[in-house]
C-alpha positions in Angstrom: -2.6 -13.9 -17.4 -5.6 -14.2 -19.6 -6.4 -13.0 -23.0 -9.7 -12.1 -24.6 -11.0 -11.1 -28.0 -14.5 -10.4 -29.3 -15.8 -13.3 -31.4 -16.5 -11.9 -34.9 -20.0 -12.2 -36.5 -18.7 -12.1 -40.0 -17.6 -15.7 -40.3 -14.0 -15.0 -39.6 -11.9 -18.1 -38.9 -12.1 -18.8 -35.1 -8.5 -19.7 -35.2 -7.6 -16.1 -35.9 -9.6 -15.1 -32.8 -7.6 -17.5 -30.7 -4.4 -15.9 -32.1 -5.6 -12.5 -31.0 -6.4 -13.7 -27.5 -2.9 -15.3 -27.4 -1.4 -12.0 -28.4 -3.2 -10.2 -25.5 -2.2 -12.9 -23.1 1.5 -12.6 -23.7 1.5 -8.9 -24.4 3.2 -8.2 -21.1 6.0 -10.6 -21.8 6.4 -9.5 -25.4 6.8 -5.9 -24.3 9.8 -6.9 -22.3 11.3 -9.1 -24.9 10.9 -6.6 -27.8 12.0 -3.7 -25.7 8.7 -2.0 -25.9 9.5 0.0 -22.8 6.6 2.4 -23.1 3.9 -0.3 -23.2 5.6 -2.3 -20.4 5.8 0.9 -18.3 2.0 1.5 -18.5 1.2 -2.1 -17.7 3.0 -1.6 -14.3 2.5 2.0 -13.4 -0.3 4.3 -12.2 -1.4 6.8 -14.8 -2.1 9.6 -12.3 1.1 9.5 -10.2 3.6 7.7 -12.3 4.4 5.3 -9.4 4.1 1.6 -9.7 0.6 0.2 -9.6 -0.4 -2.8 -7.5 0.7 -5.4 -10.0 4.0 -3.5 -10.7 4.6 -3.3 -6.9 4.1 -7.0 -6.5 6.6 -7.8 -9.3 9.2 -5.2 -8.0 9.0 -6.4 -4.4 9.4 -10.0 -5.3 12.4 -9.3 -7.4 14.0 -6.9 -4.8 13.5 -9.3 -1.9 15.0 -12.2 -3.9 18.1 -10.1 -4.4 18.3 -8.9 -0.8 17.5 -12.0 1.2 20.1 -11.2 3.9 18.5 -7.8 4.7 15.5 -7.0 6.9 12.6 -4.9 5.5 9.3 -3.3 6.3 6.3 -2.9 4.2 4.2 0.1 4.9 0.7 1.0 3.6 -0.8 4.5 4.0 -4.5 5.5 4.0 -6.3 8.8 4.2 -9.4 8.1 6.3 -12.7 9.0 4.6 -10.9 10.4 1.5 -14.1 10.4 -0.5 -15.3 13.3 1.7 -12.6 15.4 0.2 -13.7 14.6 -3.3 -17.3 15.4 -2.4 -16.5 18.7 -0.7 -13.7 20.0 -2.9 -14.0 18.1 -6.1 -12.0 15.3 -7.7 -9.4 17.9 -8.9 -8.4 18.6 -5.3 -8.5 14.9 -4.5 -6.2 14.2 -7.3 -3.9 17.0 -6.2 -3.6 15.4 -2.8 -2.9 12.0 -4.2 -0.1 13.4 -6.5 1.4 15.3 -3.5 1.6 12.2 -1.4 3.1 10.2 -4.3 5.8 12.8 -4.7 6.5 12.9 -1.0 6.9 9.1 -0.7 9.0 9.0 -3.9 11.3 11.7 -2.6 11.6 10.2 0.9 11.9 6.6 -0.1 12.0 6.1 -3.9 15.1 8.3 -4.3 16.8 6.1 -1.8 16.3 2.9 -3.8 13.1 1.8 -2.1 9.9 0.7 -3.9 6.8 3.0 -3.8 3.4 2.3 -5.4 -0.1 3.6 -5.5 -2.1 0.4 -5.0 -5.6 1.9 -5.1 -7.5 5.1 -4.6 -5.7 7.0 -1.8 -3.7 4.0 -0.6 0.1 3.8 -1.1 2.5 1.1 -0.3 6.3 1.3 0.3 8.9 -1.4 0.8 11.6 0.0 3.1 15.0 -1.4 4.0 15.4 -1.6 7.8 18.3 0.7 7.7 16.1 3.5 6.3 13.0 2.8 8.5 12.4 5.4 11.1 9.1 5.9 12.9 9.8 9.5 13.9 10.7 10.4 10.3 7.5 8.8 8.9 5.4 10.6 11.5 7.2 13.9 10.7 6.8 13.8 7.0 3.1 12.7 7.2 2.4 15.4 9.7 3.9 18.0 7.4 1.8 16.5 4.5 -1.3 17.0 6.7 -0.4 20.6 7.4 0.2 21.6 3.8 -2.2 19.5 1.7 -5.4 21.0 2.9 -4.4 23.9 5.1 -7.0 24.9 7.7 -10.0 23.9 5.4 -10.0 20.2 6.3 -8.0 18.1 8.7 -7.0 14.8 7.2 -6.6 11.7 9.3 -3.7 9.6 8.1 -3.3 6.0 9.1 -0.3 3.7 8.4 -0.1 0.0 8.7 3.3 -1.6 8.9 4.5 -5.2 8.5 8.0 -6.2 9.5 8.9 -8.8 6.9 9.9 -11.9 8.9 9.4 -14.4 6.1 10.8 -13.6 2.6 9.0 -16.7 1.3 5.6 -15.0 1.7 4.2 -13.6 -1.5 4.1 -9.7 -1.7 0.3 -10.0 -1.9 0.2 -11.6 1.6 2.7 -9.1 2.9 0.4 -6.3 1.7 -2.6 -8.0 3.2 -0.9 -7.9 6.6 -0.4 -4.1 6.4 -4.1 -3.9 5.5 -5.0 -5.9 8.6 -3.0 -3.5 10.7 -4.9 -0.6 9.1 -8.3 -2.2 9.9 -7.3 -2.6 13.6 -7.1 1.2 14.0 -9.8 2.7 16.2 -10.3 6.4 17.0 -9.9 9.7 15.2 -6.3 10.8 16.0 -4.7 12.8 13.2 -1.9 10.2 12.7 -1.7 6.6 13.7 0.9 4.0 12.9 0.1 0.4 13.7 2.3 -2.7 13.4 0.9 -6.0 12.2 0.9 -8.9 14.7 -0.2 -12.5 14.4 -3.1 -11.7 16.7 -4.6 -9.6 14.0 -4.7 -12.6 11.7 -6.5 -14.6 14.4 -8.9 -11.8 14.9 -9.6 -11.5 11.2 -10.3 -15.2 11.0 -12.6 -15.0 14.0 -14.4 -12.0 12.6 -14.9 -13.7 9.2 -16.3 -16.8 11.0 -18.5 -14.9 13.4 -22.2 -15.2 12.6 -22.9 -11.6 13.5 -19.7 -10.1 12.1 -18.7 -8.7 15.4 -15.4 -6.8 15.4 -13.1 -8.9 17.5 -10.5 -6.1 17.7 -12.9 -3.7 19.5 -11.6 -4.5 23.0 -7.9 -5.0 22.2 -5.3 -3.3 24.4 -3.5 -0.7 22.3 -1.1 2.0 23.6 -1.2 5.4 22.0 2.2 7.1 22.2 2.8 10.7 21.4 5.5 11.4 18.9 4.9 15.1 18.7 1.9 17.5 19.4 -1.1 16.0 17.7 0.8 13.1 16.2 0.3 9.6 17.6 1.1 6.0 16.8 -0.6 2.9 18.1 1.5 -0.1 19.0 -0.2 -3.3 20.0 1.3 -4.8 23.2 4.0 -7.4 22.4 3.9 -6.5 18.7 6.6 -3.9 18.5 9.5 -5.3 16.4 13.0 -4.7 17.7 15.3 -2.6 15.7 18.3 -2.7 18.0 
């Protein structure tokens, strides 16, 4: 945490400025200790959707996993490809409506079952899912329905989902979410729905790409299998990266 305060130009004692900064620094903790639930809520929640924000998600995931160390979990991140085009064509009001719709959908599907949902940025959402509730076909179905109803026939959204099966509870939630982002970045093509699992090869490819002098995409020639879940709905699974759920 860090606190800040504007230094006064009227000769006010600098010590008072330090006290103001200290107050800002510990405002989050103070909100919890004093029971200022409203303030604490907005420190950790997204103003548009009411879901957790990125920081709130990290905190909630860390706490949840510490209390459920004997269970297996997945972290999922959703992304609407080229979402800015929707804002440009139909206005930010329509864009906000779509974001709110997806937030309600994820909350109804997972949040009401005790799972953790968050809007982490723009049109990206993250969900922590217990293995017992994780179902590829269900995710594909609800996202397909979301595609069909959110824009109608005016515009066909492309939805991509990155998934990390949490194999190490000692990892920070930030790193877990980074792994779902790596899975998203590995997606190639314009299918309406794609679900991709993180694999360790993606980390290697990311490191190679970052160290490449010409920034070449090292994932371009990867062997991915597209598997049809339903008409027009696909997922991509990297060979040898599909986690077992038997």
